[in-house]
Each structure stands twice: as C-alpha cells, then as structure tokens.
Amino acid sequence: MQQHPHTSGRRTRRLAALTAAVAAVVGLTTLGGPGAQAAGNPYERGPAPTESSIEALRGPYAVSDLSVSSLAVTGFGGGTIYYPTSTADGTFGAIAISPGFTAYQSSIAWLGPRLASQGFVVFTIDTNTTLDQPASRGDQLLAALDYLTQRSAVRGRIDSSRLGVMGHSMGGGGTLEAAKDRPSLQAAIPLTPWNLDKTWPEVRTPTLLFGADGDTVAPVSSHAEPLYTGLPSSLDRAYIELNGATHFTPNSSNTTIAKYSVSWLKRFIDNDTRYEQFLCPLPRPSLTVEESRGNCPHTS
Ligand code: 9J3
Ligand code: ZN
C-alpha cells in the first residue's frame, strides 16, 4: 500500500497497526483448513459445516490408524484406532464402537475413517467373544475407552472428558448399557439396536437411535422404538428410522447414518452448536428417512 506523501507520522502508523491487527483477527477466524477454532468454544474443531461437508465420504482431517491386538488389552477384544494424523488442532473427543452378535470390527469399520476425518479419535472394537450379550458389550465399550484414554499410543491426542459410544445391534444395546453405567459419557448412538431391557430412566447421555424400517432381526416395534421411548423424555434424545433399510444397513457406508451421527457427536461431544442446524428441525420423511422423533437439542 502506498502512502499519501502528506499524511505521515503517528496517526498513520497507528492506523496501519490497527489495520494489521484486524486483518490478523479476520485471518485467524476465516482461514482455514481444519485449523479454524472459535474463541468461545474450546472443543470446536474444523471449519463451519455444510450439508455437503457432513455428507462427504471424508471430512477435513487426514486419518491414520493403529491396530490394537486382543493380546495387549483386557476387558475387550482389541480393535483399530482411527485418529486425525495432525496434532496441530490439539486434542479431540473420542468414541468406541461395538459390532453386533456374531460380528467383528470389520462390520462397523467404515465408521472409523468416516468419523475420524471429521475430528474424532474412533476405536472400532472386537468383543471378547462374538456371542457376548448387550450388557457385556457395554462393559467392553467402557474398557475400550479406558484403554484408549489411559494406555493407548494416542492417549495424548484425546480429551478424556469428551467421550462417546456407538454400536450395531447387540452393540447398540450395549451402547445404552455403557451410557447407563457411565453418565459422564457425552453422546451415545445405537444403530439398529437390540436389547431385551426397554427401560432406561437412568440414562443422562444425549442419545440418537437409528432404526431400520425393514429390520426383521431387531424390529423397530420391539427394539429401537421402545428403546427410544424408554429414555427419559427430558433427555436430549432422537430417533431416526431409515427408509428402505434392513438390520444390516449400518454394516456398510451409509450417508444418512453418517451425517446425523457426525452432527450428534459434534453437537454433544464437542458442544459444537454449528451442527444444530442439521438436527433441528428433525429430518422430514424422505427417500432415506422413514420417520424421526426427538426433542430438538437445546441451544447453549
Ligand atoms: O447383534 C445383533 O445382531 C442382535 C440380533 C440377534 O441376532 O439377536 C438374536 C438373539
Ligand atoms: Zn416407525
């Protein structure tokens, strides 16, 4: 910038300094990549979301992974940790994810990089045996979170006060068991859950359940829907029933599951209200959503 020859001295220098300061602040808050962070929320990670960013196959963070042998842990069956490669943005919230009855971590593996690339450390686990029941799967999810935050090689990358759980089928039933046992969990997401216990008044963790309209293994009328109803009505809770879906829809890449899961995890693990727009109002019935229920998350 060229200066007018007749304006000079202190005032011009002060103006220049002010302009530089404003530019620096604007740069910090709008420049980007994953690095952008709000002054008001220390847990916020990544740039402002859009419909296409929550639907994308990958979010803004490059992801690394780490295999954990069952021989190296106790209380669960090992697994794979997916985590943002860069440490430039500080720590991240973390989630553990359990597969269902007779299934392995491979059945929920797509969620690892999909969620981690949005800014979470994600632990997809194997259970001690593939026949373990929901209460055991809940205990194993908690053992996995304890390993992740206390002993794993990525423990220094995790904010251990900001944890969540997910799971498919009996792993979804286990997700509710984990939340009941550990009220400090910040988010829970059961996927086509299966649990004989339909009463969950103790749960204090914001919970998003996915049902599938064509589920004949864990029909929504006897599992996902009564499990949703069994949560406290005062809880931040939601139910999304997938349209044209089966019990096994959560076992492969699914954009409806991903976009609302990312939004729920961001909203409740990161306290990131920028994602509230995708949860509230609830998704309307469509080609992908059969029905939805919930009490829209309260702002602030
Ligand atoms: O984890 C699941 O897929 C539970 C559904 C099931 O097979 O229950 C049978 C007892
Ligand atoms: Zn329904």
PDB file of C-alpha atoms and ligand atoms in Angstrom:
ATOM      1  CA  MET A   1       0.000   0.000   0.000  1.00  0.00           C
ATOM      2  CA  GLN A   2       1.357   3.412  -0.966  1.00  0.00           C
ATOM      3  CA  GLN A   3       1.121   6.289   1.482  1.00  0.00           C
ATOM      4  CA  HIS A   4      -0.025   9.749   0.543  1.00  0.00           C
ATOM      5  CA  PRO A   5       3.064  11.966   0.806  1.00  0.00           C
ATOM      6  CA  HIS A   6       1.294  14.486   3.091  1.00  0.00           C
ATOM      7  CA  THR A   7      -0.165  12.068   5.626  1.00  0.00           C
ATOM      8  CA  SER A   8       2.541  10.939   7.910  1.00  0.00           C
ATOM      9  CA  GLY A   9       3.573  10.374  11.469  1.00  0.00           C
ATOM     10  CA  ARG A  10       1.931   8.773  14.445  1.00  0.00           C
ATOM     11  CA  ARG A  11      -1.658   8.704  13.181  1.00  0.00           C
ATOM     12  CA  THR A  12      -0.763   6.828  10.012  1.00  0.00           C
ATOM     13  CA  ARG A  13       1.344   4.325  11.874  1.00  0.00           C
ATOM     14  CA  ARG A  14      -1.414   3.758  14.402  1.00  0.00           C
ATOM     15  CA  LEU A  15      -3.925   3.225  11.575  1.00  0.00           C
ATOM     16  CA  ALA A  16      -1.582   0.788   9.874  1.00  0.00           C
ATOM     17  CA  ALA A  17      -1.103  -1.134  13.103  1.00  0.00           C
ATOM     18  CA  LEU A  18      -4.862  -1.273  13.677  1.00  0.00           C
ATOM     19  CA  THR A  19      -5.462  -2.470  10.117  1.00  0.00           C
ATOM     20  CA  ALA A  20      -2.865  -5.200  10.567  1.00  0.00           C
ATOM     21  CA  ALA A  21      -4.431  -6.300  13.856  1.00  0.00           C
ATOM     22  CA  VAL A  22      -7.914  -6.502  12.318  1.00  0.00           C
ATOM     23  CA  ALA A  23      -6.525  -8.434   9.362  1.00  0.00           C
ATOM     24  CA  ALA A  24      -4.819 -10.869  11.720  1.00  0.00           C
ATOM     25  CA  VAL A  25      -8.029 -11.499  13.670  1.00  0.00           C
ATOM     26  CA  VAL A  26     -10.088 -11.912  10.496  1.00  0.00           C
ATOM     27  CA  GLY A  27      -7.425 -14.245   9.141  1.00  0.00           C
ATOM     28  CA  LEU A  28      -7.462 -16.379  12.273  1.00  0.00           C
ATOM     29  CA  THR A  29     -11.210 -16.863  12.221  1.00  0.00           C
ATOM     30  CA  THR A  30     -11.776 -17.353   8.492  1.00  0.00           C
ATOM     31  CA  LEU A  31      -8.609 -19.026   7.295  1.00  0.00           C
ATOM     32  CA  GLY A  32      -8.882 -22.445   7.341  1.00  0.00           C
ATOM     33  CA  GLY A  33      -8.466 -25.903   6.867  1.00  0.00           C
ATOM     34  CA  PRO A  34      -9.227 -27.885   9.870  1.00  0.00           C
ATOM     35  CA  GLY A  35      -7.391 -25.324  11.985  1.00  0.00           C
ATOM     36  CA  ALA A  36     -10.208 -22.857  12.497  1.00  0.00           C
ATOM     37  CA  GLN A  37     -11.347 -22.649  16.116  1.00  0.00           C
ATOM     38  CA  ALA A  38     -13.869 -20.447  17.829  1.00  0.00           C
ATOM     39  CA  ALA A  39     -12.747 -18.291  20.708  1.00  0.00           C
ATOM     40  CA  GLY A  40     -15.963 -19.181  22.556  1.00  0.00           C
ATOM     41  CA  ASN A  41     -15.814 -22.971  22.458  1.00  0.00           C
ATOM     42  CA  PRO A  42     -12.522 -24.704  23.268  1.00  0.00           C
ATOM     43  CA  TYR A  43     -13.839 -28.056  21.955  1.00  0.00           C
ATOM     44  CA  GLU A  44     -14.833 -26.850  18.484  1.00  0.00           C
ATOM     45  CA  ARG A  45     -12.750 -28.439  15.716  1.00  0.00           C
ATOM     46  CA  GLY A  46     -12.739 -27.909  11.966  1.00  0.00           C
ATOM     47  CA  PRO A  47     -14.368 -25.420   9.615  1.00  0.00           C
ATOM     48  CA  ALA A  48     -18.033 -24.415   9.637  1.00  0.00           C
ATOM     49  CA  PRO A  49     -20.094 -27.392   8.417  1.00  0.00           C
ATOM     50  CA  THR A  50     -22.376 -27.537   5.384  1.00  0.00           C
ATOM     51  CA  GLU A  51     -24.859 -30.146   4.185  1.00  0.00           C
ATOM     52  CA  SER A  52     -22.212 -31.409   1.768  1.00  0.00           C
ATOM     53  CA  SER A  53     -19.429 -31.497   4.395  1.00  0.00           C
ATOM     54  CA  ILE A  54     -21.453 -33.764   6.722  1.00  0.00           C
ATOM     55  CA  GLU A  55     -22.461 -35.992   3.788  1.00  0.00           C
ATOM     56  CA  ALA A  56     -18.932 -36.290   2.390  1.00  0.00           C
ATOM     57  CA  LEU A  57     -17.125 -39.639   2.438  1.00  0.00           C
ATOM     58  CA  ARG A  58     -14.280 -37.894   4.275  1.00  0.00           C
ATOM     59  CA  GLY A  59     -14.113 -34.786   6.452  1.00  0.00           C
ATOM     60  CA  PRO A  60     -11.308 -32.212   6.628  1.00  0.00           C
ATOM     61  CA  TYR A  61      -8.805 -34.262   8.677  1.00  0.00           C
ATOM     62  CA  ALA A  62      -6.398 -36.792   7.176  1.00  0.00           C
ATOM     63  CA  VAL A  63      -6.660 -40.028   9.183  1.00  0.00           C
ATOM     64  CA  SER A  64      -4.093 -42.542  10.428  1.00  0.00           C
ATOM     65  CA  ASP A  65      -4.870 -45.893  12.005  1.00  0.00           C
ATOM     66  CA  LEU A  66      -3.378 -48.194  14.554  1.00  0.00           C
ATOM     67  CA  SER A  67      -4.176 -51.850  15.197  1.00  0.00           C
ATOM     68  CA  VAL A  68      -4.595 -52.974  18.818  1.00  0.00           C
ATOM     69  CA  SER A  69      -4.076 -56.703  19.442  1.00  0.00           C
ATOM     70  CA  SER A  70      -6.514 -58.541  21.708  1.00  0.00           C
ATOM     71  CA  LEU A  71      -3.399 -59.891  23.480  1.00  0.00           C
ATOM     72  CA  ALA A  72      -2.366 -56.373  24.502  1.00  0.00           C
ATOM     73  CA  VAL A  73      -5.621 -55.431  26.281  1.00  0.00           C
ATOM     74  CA  THR A  74      -8.077 -56.677  28.883  1.00  0.00           C
ATOM     75  CA  GLY A  75     -11.846 -56.289  29.068  1.00  0.00           C
ATOM     76  CA  PHE A  76     -12.497 -56.278  25.313  1.00  0.00           C
ATOM     77  CA  GLY A  77     -11.145 -57.933  22.187  1.00  0.00           C
ATOM     78  CA  GLY A  78      -8.784 -55.348  20.710  1.00  0.00           C
ATOM     79  CA  GLY A  79      -9.593 -53.258  17.654  1.00  0.00           C
ATOM     80  CA  THR A  80      -8.471 -50.451  15.377  1.00  0.00           C
ATOM     81  CA  ILE A  81      -7.933 -46.826  16.359  1.00  0.00           C
ATOM     82  CA  TYR A  82      -8.578 -44.219  13.663  1.00  0.00           C
ATOM     83  CA  TYR A  83      -7.333 -40.719  14.505  1.00  0.00           C
ATOM     84  CA  PRO A  84      -6.600 -37.368  12.870  1.00  0.00           C
ATOM     85  CA  THR A  85      -2.962 -37.500  11.750  1.00  0.00           C
ATOM     86  CA  SER A  86      -2.142 -33.902  12.631  1.00  0.00           C
ATOM     87  CA  THR A  87      -1.695 -32.682  16.205  1.00  0.00           C
ATOM     88  CA  ALA A  88      -1.934 -29.024  15.138  1.00  0.00           C
ATOM     89  CA  ASP A  89      -5.508 -28.619  16.397  1.00  0.00           C
ATOM     90  CA  GLY A  90      -4.893 -30.002  19.883  1.00  0.00           C
ATOM     91  CA  THR A  91      -6.881 -32.839  21.428  1.00  0.00           C
ATOM     92  CA  PHE A  92     -10.055 -34.483  20.111  1.00  0.00           C
ATOM     93  CA  GLY A  93     -13.071 -36.188  21.616  1.00  0.00           C
ATOM     94  CA  ALA A  94     -13.143 -39.970  21.271  1.00  0.00           C
ATOM     95  CA  ILE A  95     -15.687 -42.733  20.686  1.00  0.00           C
ATOM     96  CA  ALA A  96     -15.687 -46.515  20.917  1.00  0.00           C
ATOM     97  CA  ILE A  97     -17.880 -48.576  18.554  1.00  0.00           C
ATOM     98  CA  SER A  98     -19.041 -52.178  19.121  1.00  0.00           C
ATOM     99  CA  PRO A  99     -20.174 -54.646  16.443  1.00  0.00           C
ATOM    100  CA  GLY A 100     -23.236 -56.877  16.846  1.00  0.00           C
ATOM    101  CA  PHE A 101     -23.903 -60.521  17.704  1.00  0.00           C
ATOM    102  CA  THR A 102     -21.575 -62.928  15.795  1.00  0.00           C
ATOM    103  CA  ALA A 103     -19.873 -59.962  14.074  1.00  0.00           C
ATOM    104  CA  TYR A 104     -16.379 -58.466  14.059  1.00  0.00           C
ATOM    105  CA  GLN A 105     -14.953 -54.951  13.899  1.00  0.00           C
ATOM    106  CA  SER A 106     -14.938 -55.294  10.114  1.00  0.00           C
ATOM    107  CA  SER A 107     -18.753 -54.949  10.200  1.00  0.00           C
ATOM    108  CA  ILE A 108     -18.512 -51.387  11.509  1.00  0.00           C
ATOM    109  CA  ALA A 109     -15.093 -50.455  10.059  1.00  0.00           C
ATOM    110  CA  TRP A 110     -16.498 -47.892   7.595  1.00  0.00           C
ATOM    111  CA  LEU A 111     -17.363 -45.632  10.545  1.00  0.00           C
ATOM    112  CA  GLY A 112     -13.696 -45.413  11.644  1.00  0.00           C
ATOM    113  CA  PRO A 113     -12.221 -43.175   8.948  1.00  0.00           C
ATOM    114  CA  ARG A 114     -15.592 -41.592   8.168  1.00  0.00           C
ATOM    115  CA  LEU A 115     -15.979 -40.175  11.697  1.00  0.00           C
ATOM    116  CA  ALA A 116     -12.269 -39.684  12.496  1.00  0.00           C
ATOM    117  CA  SER A 117     -11.834 -37.488   9.404  1.00  0.00           C
ATOM    118  CA  GLN A 118     -14.369 -35.088  10.945  1.00  0.00           C
ATOM    119  CA  GLY A 119     -12.180 -34.673  14.046  1.00  0.00           C
ATOM    120  CA  PHE A 120     -12.618 -37.577  16.481  1.00  0.00           C
ATOM    121  CA  VAL A 121     -10.464 -40.451  17.701  1.00  0.00           C
ATOM    122  CA  VAL A 122     -12.517 -43.537  16.833  1.00  0.00           C
ATOM    123  CA  PHE A 123     -11.957 -47.034  18.266  1.00  0.00           C
ATOM    124  CA  THR A 124     -13.758 -49.838  16.409  1.00  0.00           C
ATOM    125  CA  ILE A 125     -13.512 -52.881  18.662  1.00  0.00           C
ATOM    126  CA  ASP A 126     -13.837 -56.617  18.652  1.00  0.00           C
ATOM    127  CA  THR A 127     -15.634 -58.162  21.605  1.00  0.00           C
ATOM    128  CA  ASN A 128     -14.175 -60.913  23.802  1.00  0.00           C
ATOM    129  CA  THR A 129     -16.426 -63.408  22.052  1.00  0.00           C
ATOM    130  CA  THR A 130     -18.798 -62.749  19.172  1.00  0.00           C
ATOM    131  CA  LEU A 131     -21.652 -64.170  21.277  1.00  0.00           C
ATOM    132  CA  ASP A 132     -21.378 -61.607  24.120  1.00  0.00           C
ATOM    133  CA  GLN A 133     -24.701 -60.070  25.166  1.00  0.00           C
ATOM    134  CA  PRO A 134     -25.522 -56.324  25.320  1.00  0.00           C
ATOM    135  CA  ALA A 135     -24.604 -55.772  28.993  1.00  0.00           C
ATOM    136  CA  SER A 136     -21.175 -57.295  28.347  1.00  0.00           C
ATOM    137  CA  ARG A 137     -20.763 -55.224  25.187  1.00  0.00           C
ATOM    138  CA  GLY A 138     -21.473 -52.112  27.278  1.00  0.00           C
ATOM    139  CA  ASP A 139     -18.721 -53.041  29.735  1.00  0.00           C
ATOM    140  CA  GLN A 140     -16.377 -53.741  26.833  1.00  0.00           C
ATOM    141  CA  LEU A 141     -17.058 -50.334  25.252  1.00  0.00           C
ATOM    142  CA  LEU A 142     -16.082 -48.713  28.561  1.00  0.00           C
ATOM    143  CA  ALA A 143     -12.959 -50.890  28.869  1.00  0.00           C
ATOM    144  CA  ALA A 144     -12.028 -49.819  25.343  1.00  0.00           C
ATOM    145  CA  LEU A 145     -12.463 -46.130  26.216  1.00  0.00           C
ATOM    146  CA  ASP A 146     -10.311 -46.616  29.331  1.00  0.00           C
ATOM    147  CA  TYR A 147      -7.595 -48.273  27.278  1.00  0.00           C
ATOM    148  CA  LEU A 148      -7.852 -45.526  24.658  1.00  0.00           C
ATOM    149  CA  THR A 149      -7.518 -42.633  27.109  1.00  0.00           C
ATOM    150  CA  GLN A 150      -5.127 -44.194  29.655  1.00  0.00           C
ATOM    151  CA  ARG A 151      -2.816 -46.612  27.868  1.00  0.00           C
ATOM    152  CA  SER A 152      -3.027 -46.345  24.095  1.00  0.00           C
ATOM    153  CA  ALA A 153      -0.319 -44.744  21.958  1.00  0.00           C
ATOM    154  CA  VAL A 154      -2.743 -41.937  21.042  1.00  0.00           C
ATOM    155  CA  ARG A 155      -3.864 -41.132  24.597  1.00  0.00           C
ATOM    156  CA  GLY A 156      -2.164 -37.735  24.449  1.00  0.00           C
ATOM    157  CA  ARG A 157      -4.323 -36.762  21.472  1.00  0.00           C
ATOM    158  CA  ILE A 158      -7.599 -37.295  23.332  1.00  0.00           C
ATOM    159  CA  ASP A 159      -9.653 -35.079  25.616  1.00  0.00           C
ATOM    160  CA  SER A 160     -10.643 -37.779  28.134  1.00  0.00           C
ATOM    161  CA  SER A 161     -13.583 -35.738  29.413  1.00  0.00           C
ATOM    162  CA  ARG A 162     -15.281 -35.846  25.996  1.00  0.00           C
ATOM    163  CA  LEU A 163     -16.168 -39.428  25.162  1.00  0.00           C
ATOM    164  CA  GLY A 164     -18.972 -41.255  23.383  1.00  0.00           C
ATOM    165  CA  VAL A 165     -20.176 -44.730  22.385  1.00  0.00           C
ATOM    166  CA  MET A 166     -21.807 -46.335  19.363  1.00  0.00           C
ATOM    167  CA  GLY A 167     -22.687 -49.857  18.353  1.00  0.00           C
ATOM    168  CA  HIS A 168     -24.641 -52.062  15.996  1.00  0.00           C
ATOM    169  CA  SER A 169     -27.464 -54.352  17.110  1.00  0.00           C
ATOM    170  CA  MET A 170     -26.392 -56.005  20.396  1.00  0.00           C
ATOM    171  CA  GLY A 171     -23.572 -53.451  20.250  1.00  0.00           C
ATOM    172  CA  GLY A 172     -26.296 -50.784  20.048  1.00  0.00           C
ATOM    173  CA  GLY A 173     -27.942 -52.403  23.061  1.00  0.00           C
ATOM    174  CA  GLY A 174     -24.505 -52.290  24.692  1.00  0.00           C
ATOM    175  CA  THR A 175     -24.234 -48.603  23.817  1.00  0.00           C
ATOM    176  CA  LEU A 176     -27.232 -47.933  26.082  1.00  0.00           C
ATOM    177  CA  GLU A 177     -25.709 -50.153  28.802  1.00  0.00           C
ATOM    178  CA  ALA A 178     -22.459 -48.153  28.655  1.00  0.00           C
ATOM    179  CA  ALA A 179     -24.318 -44.838  28.910  1.00  0.00           C
ATOM    180  CA  LYS A 180     -26.342 -46.130  31.861  1.00  0.00           C
ATOM    181  CA  ASP A 181     -23.162 -47.258  33.644  1.00  0.00           C
ATOM    182  CA  ARG A 182     -21.152 -44.102  32.907  1.00  0.00           C
ATOM    183  CA  PRO A 183     -23.290 -40.926  32.907  1.00  0.00           C
ATOM    184  CA  SER A 184     -20.217 -38.780  32.129  1.00  0.00           C
ATOM    185  CA  LEU A 185     -20.359 -40.016  28.513  1.00  0.00           C
ATOM    186  CA  GLN A 186     -21.256 -37.115  26.238  1.00  0.00           C
ATOM    187  CA  ALA A 187     -23.010 -38.928  23.362  1.00  0.00           C
ATOM    188  CA  ALA A 188     -24.463 -42.359  22.542  1.00  0.00           C
ATOM    189  CA  ILE A 189     -25.599 -43.679  19.142  1.00  0.00           C
ATOM    190  CA  PRO A 190     -27.211 -47.151  18.954  1.00  0.00           C
ATOM    191  CA  LEU A 191     -27.533 -48.434  15.349  1.00  0.00           C
ATOM    192  CA  THR A 192     -30.479 -50.803  14.741  1.00  0.00           C
ATOM    193  CA  PRO A 193     -30.136 -51.716  18.423  1.00  0.00           C
ATOM    194  CA  TRP A 194     -31.172 -54.972  20.097  1.00  0.00           C
ATOM    195  CA  ASN A 195     -31.820 -55.153  23.827  1.00  0.00           C
ATOM    196  CA  LEU A 196     -34.427 -57.040  25.874  1.00  0.00           C
ATOM    197  CA  ASP A 197     -34.380 -54.275  28.526  1.00  0.00           C
ATOM    198  CA  LYS A 198     -36.640 -51.416  27.365  1.00  0.00           C
ATOM    199  CA  THR A 199     -36.418 -49.210  30.446  1.00  0.00           C
ATOM    200  CA  TRP A 200     -33.607 -46.645  30.561  1.00  0.00           C
ATOM    201  CA  PRO A 201     -34.623 -43.930  33.029  1.00  0.00           C
ATOM    202  CA  GLU A 202     -31.033 -43.738  34.362  1.00  0.00           C
ATOM    203  CA  VAL A 203     -29.503 -42.539  31.089  1.00  0.00           C
ATOM    204  CA  ARG A 204     -28.160 -38.966  31.203  1.00  0.00           C
ATOM    205  CA  THR A 205     -26.165 -39.120  27.953  1.00  0.00           C
ATOM    206  CA  PRO A 206     -27.654 -37.463  24.831  1.00  0.00           C
ATOM    207  CA  THR A 207     -28.724 -40.416  22.665  1.00  0.00           C
ATOM    208  CA  LEU A 208     -29.512 -40.735  18.947  1.00  0.00           C
ATOM    209  CA  LEU A 209     -31.009 -44.090  17.904  1.00  0.00           C
ATOM    210  CA  PHE A 210     -31.238 -45.360  14.324  1.00  0.00           C
ATOM    211  CA  GLY A 211     -33.903 -47.897  13.387  1.00  0.00           C
ATOM    212  CA  ALA A 212     -34.434 -49.590  10.014  1.00  0.00           C
ATOM    213  CA  ASP A 213     -37.971 -49.893   8.643  1.00  0.00           C
ATOM    214  CA  GLY A 214     -37.300 -53.358   7.183  1.00  0.00           C
ATOM    215  CA  ASP A 215     -35.429 -54.791  10.189  1.00  0.00           C
ATOM    216  CA  THR A 216     -36.673 -58.355  10.832  1.00  0.00           C
ATOM    217  CA  VAL A 217     -33.838 -59.262  13.276  1.00  0.00           C
ATOM    218  CA  ALA A 218     -34.450 -56.392  15.714  1.00  0.00           C
ATOM    219  CA  PRO A 219     -37.796 -54.995  14.512  1.00  0.00           C
ATOM    220  CA  VAL A 220     -38.173 -51.297  15.387  1.00  0.00           C
ATOM    221  CA  SER A 221     -41.542 -52.012  17.028  1.00  0.00           C
ATOM    222  CA  SER A 222     -39.862 -54.241  19.641  1.00  0.00           C
ATOM    223  CA  HIS A 223     -36.366 -52.697  19.845  1.00  0.00           C
ATOM    224  CA  ALA A 224     -35.387 -49.239  18.502  1.00  0.00           C
ATOM    225  CA  GLU A 225     -38.746 -47.562  19.139  1.00  0.00           C
ATOM    226  CA  PRO A 226     -39.361 -48.837  22.704  1.00  0.00           C
ATOM    227  CA  LEU A 227     -35.679 -48.226  23.497  1.00  0.00           C
ATOM    228  CA  TYR A 228     -36.136 -44.595  22.416  1.00  0.00           C
ATOM    229  CA  THR A 229     -39.352 -44.321  24.434  1.00  0.00           C
ATOM    230  CA  GLY A 230     -37.598 -45.911  27.432  1.00  0.00           C
ATOM    231  CA  LEU A 231     -35.185 -42.986  27.697  1.00  0.00           C
ATOM    232  CA  PRO A 232     -36.150 -40.012  29.892  1.00  0.00           C
ATOM    233  CA  SER A 233     -38.384 -37.604  27.954  1.00  0.00           C
ATOM    234  CA  SER A 234     -36.285 -34.733  29.336  1.00  0.00           C
ATOM    235  CA  LEU A 235     -33.106 -36.162  27.776  1.00  0.00           C
ATOM    236  CA  ASP A 236     -31.622 -34.846  24.551  1.00  0.00           C
ATOM    237  CA  ARG A 237     -32.742 -37.835  22.501  1.00  0.00           C
ATOM    238  CA  ALA A 238     -33.663 -38.547  18.899  1.00  0.00           C
ATOM    239  CA  TYR A 239     -34.875 -41.443  16.793  1.00  0.00           C
ATOM    240  CA  ILE A 240     -34.300 -41.690  13.054  1.00  0.00           C
ATOM    241  CA  GLU A 241     -35.851 -44.611  11.190  1.00  0.00           C
ATOM    242  CA  LEU A 242     -34.031 -45.380   7.948  1.00  0.00           C
ATOM    243  CA  ASN A 243     -36.269 -45.881   4.915  1.00  0.00           C
ATOM    244  CA  GLY A 244     -35.838 -48.965   2.730  1.00  0.00           C
ATOM    245  CA  ALA A 245     -33.308 -50.332   5.185  1.00  0.00           C
ATOM    246  CA  THR A 246     -32.563 -53.615   6.961  1.00  0.00           C
ATOM    247  CA  HIS A 247     -30.919 -54.743  10.193  1.00  0.00           C
ATOM    248  CA  PHE A 248     -27.606 -54.799   8.324  1.00  0.00           C
ATOM    249  CA  THR A 249     -27.769 -51.338   6.720  1.00  0.00           C
ATOM    250  CA  PRO A 250     -25.364 -49.972   9.399  1.00  0.00           C
ATOM    251  CA  ASN A 251     -22.745 -52.516   8.246  1.00  0.00           C
ATOM    252  CA  SER A 252     -21.823 -50.578   5.135  1.00  0.00           C
ATOM    253  CA  SER A 253     -21.186 -46.967   4.222  1.00  0.00           C
ATOM    254  CA  ASN A 254     -24.423 -45.007   4.696  1.00  0.00           C
ATOM    255  CA  THR A 255     -24.671 -41.256   4.303  1.00  0.00           C
ATOM    256  CA  THR A 256     -27.846 -40.839   6.382  1.00  0.00           C
ATOM    257  CA  ILE A 257     -26.254 -42.606   9.350  1.00  0.00           C
ATOM    258  CA  ALA A 258     -23.011 -40.668   8.850  1.00  0.00           C
ATOM    259  CA  LYS A 259     -24.442 -37.163   8.525  1.00  0.00           C
ATOM    260  CA  TYR A 260     -26.672 -37.329  11.600  1.00  0.00           C
ATOM    261  CA  SER A 261     -24.071 -39.221  13.636  1.00  0.00           C
ATOM    262  CA  VAL A 262     -21.401 -36.611  12.823  1.00  0.00           C
ATOM    263  CA  SER A 263     -23.861 -33.872  13.772  1.00  0.00           C
ATOM    264  CA  TRP A 264     -24.832 -35.579  17.061  1.00  0.00           C
ATOM    265  CA  LEU A 265     -21.205 -36.266  18.040  1.00  0.00           C
ATOM    266  CA  LYS A 266     -20.147 -32.716  17.171  1.00  0.00           C
ATOM    267  CA  ARG A 267     -23.112 -31.192  18.999  1.00  0.00           C
ATOM    268  CA  PHE A 268     -22.696 -33.178  22.207  1.00  0.00           C
ATOM    269  CA  ILE A 269     -19.051 -34.289  22.407  1.00  0.00           C
ATOM    270  CA  ASP A 270     -17.632 -31.007  21.100  1.00  0.00           C
ATOM    271  CA  ASN A 271     -20.519 -28.764  22.285  1.00  0.00           C
ATOM    272  CA  ASP A 272     -20.489 -27.506  18.708  1.00  0.00           C
ATOM    273  CA  THR A 273     -23.773 -25.704  18.103  1.00  0.00           C
ATOM    274  CA  ARG A 274     -22.823 -25.081  14.456  1.00  0.00           C
ATOM    275  CA  TYR A 275     -24.195 -28.612  13.850  1.00  0.00           C
ATOM    276  CA  GLU A 276     -27.567 -27.968  15.464  1.00  0.00           C
ATOM    277  CA  GLN A 277     -28.951 -26.838  12.086  1.00  0.00           C
ATOM    278  CA  PHE A 278     -28.752 -30.466  10.833  1.00  0.00           C
ATOM    279  CA  LEU A 279     -30.538 -31.932  13.868  1.00  0.00           C
ATOM    280  CA  CYS A 280     -33.176 -29.295  14.400  1.00  0.00           C
ATOM    281  CA  PRO A 281     -35.769 -29.308  12.976  1.00  0.00           C
ATOM    282  CA  LEU A 282     -35.722 -33.105  12.779  1.00  0.00           C
ATOM    283  CA  PRO A 283     -35.240 -34.618   9.307  1.00  0.00           C
ATOM    284  CA  ARG A 284     -38.564 -34.910   7.495  1.00  0.00           C
ATOM    285  CA  PRO A 285     -39.694 -38.190   5.941  1.00  0.00           C
ATOM    286  CA  SER A 286     -37.884 -38.715   2.623  1.00  0.00           C
ATOM    287  CA  LEU A 287     -36.413 -41.407   0.398  1.00  0.00           C
ATOM    288  CA  THR A 288     -33.880 -42.098   3.163  1.00  0.00           C
ATOM    289  CA  VAL A 289     -35.778 -41.274   6.379  1.00  0.00           C
ATOM    290  CA  GLU A 290     -38.982 -43.186   7.205  1.00  0.00           C
ATOM    291  CA  GLU A 291     -39.740 -41.168  10.339  1.00  0.00           C
ATOM    292  CA  SER A 292     -37.985 -39.166  13.016  1.00  0.00           C
ATOM    293  CA  ARG A 293     -38.696 -38.252  16.614  1.00  0.00           C
ATOM    294  CA  GLY A 294     -36.876 -36.189  19.204  1.00  0.00           C
ATOM    295  CA  ASN A 295     -36.786 -33.138  21.372  1.00  0.00           C
ATOM    296  CA  CYS A 296     -34.526 -30.826  19.434  1.00  0.00           C
ATOM    297  CA  PRO A 297     -31.253 -30.188  21.285  1.00  0.00           C
ATOM    298  CA  HIS A 298     -31.451 -27.102  23.415  1.00  0.00           C
ATOM    299  CA  THR A 299     -29.220 -24.260  22.315  1.00  0.00           C
ATOM    300  CA  SER A 300     -26.394 -23.476  24.782  1.00  0.00           C
TER     301      SER A 300
HETATM  302  O1  9J3 B   1     -26.469 -58.110  17.379  1.00  0.00           O
HETATM  303  C1  9J3 B   1     -27.456 -58.485  16.755  1.00  0.00           C
HETATM  304  O2  9J3 B   1     -27.483 -58.606  15.505  1.00  0.00           O
HETATM  305  C2  9J3 B   1     -28.654 -58.871  17.594  1.00  0.00           C
HETATM  306  C3  9J3 B   1     -29.721 -59.550  16.865  1.00  0.00           C
HETATM  307  C4  9J3 B   1     -29.735 -61.033  17.108  1.00  0.00           C
HETATM  308  O3  9J3 B   1     -29.164 -61.784  16.373  1.00  0.00           O
HETATM  309  O4  9J3 B   1     -30.406 -61.456  18.208  1.00  0.00           O
HETATM  310  C5  9J3 B   1     -30.653 -62.838  18.310  1.00  0.00           C
HETATM  311  C6  9J3 B   1     -30.655 -63.254  19.719  1.00  0.00           C
HETATM  312 ZN    ZN B   2     -41.520 -46.365  12.971  1.00  0.00          ZN
END
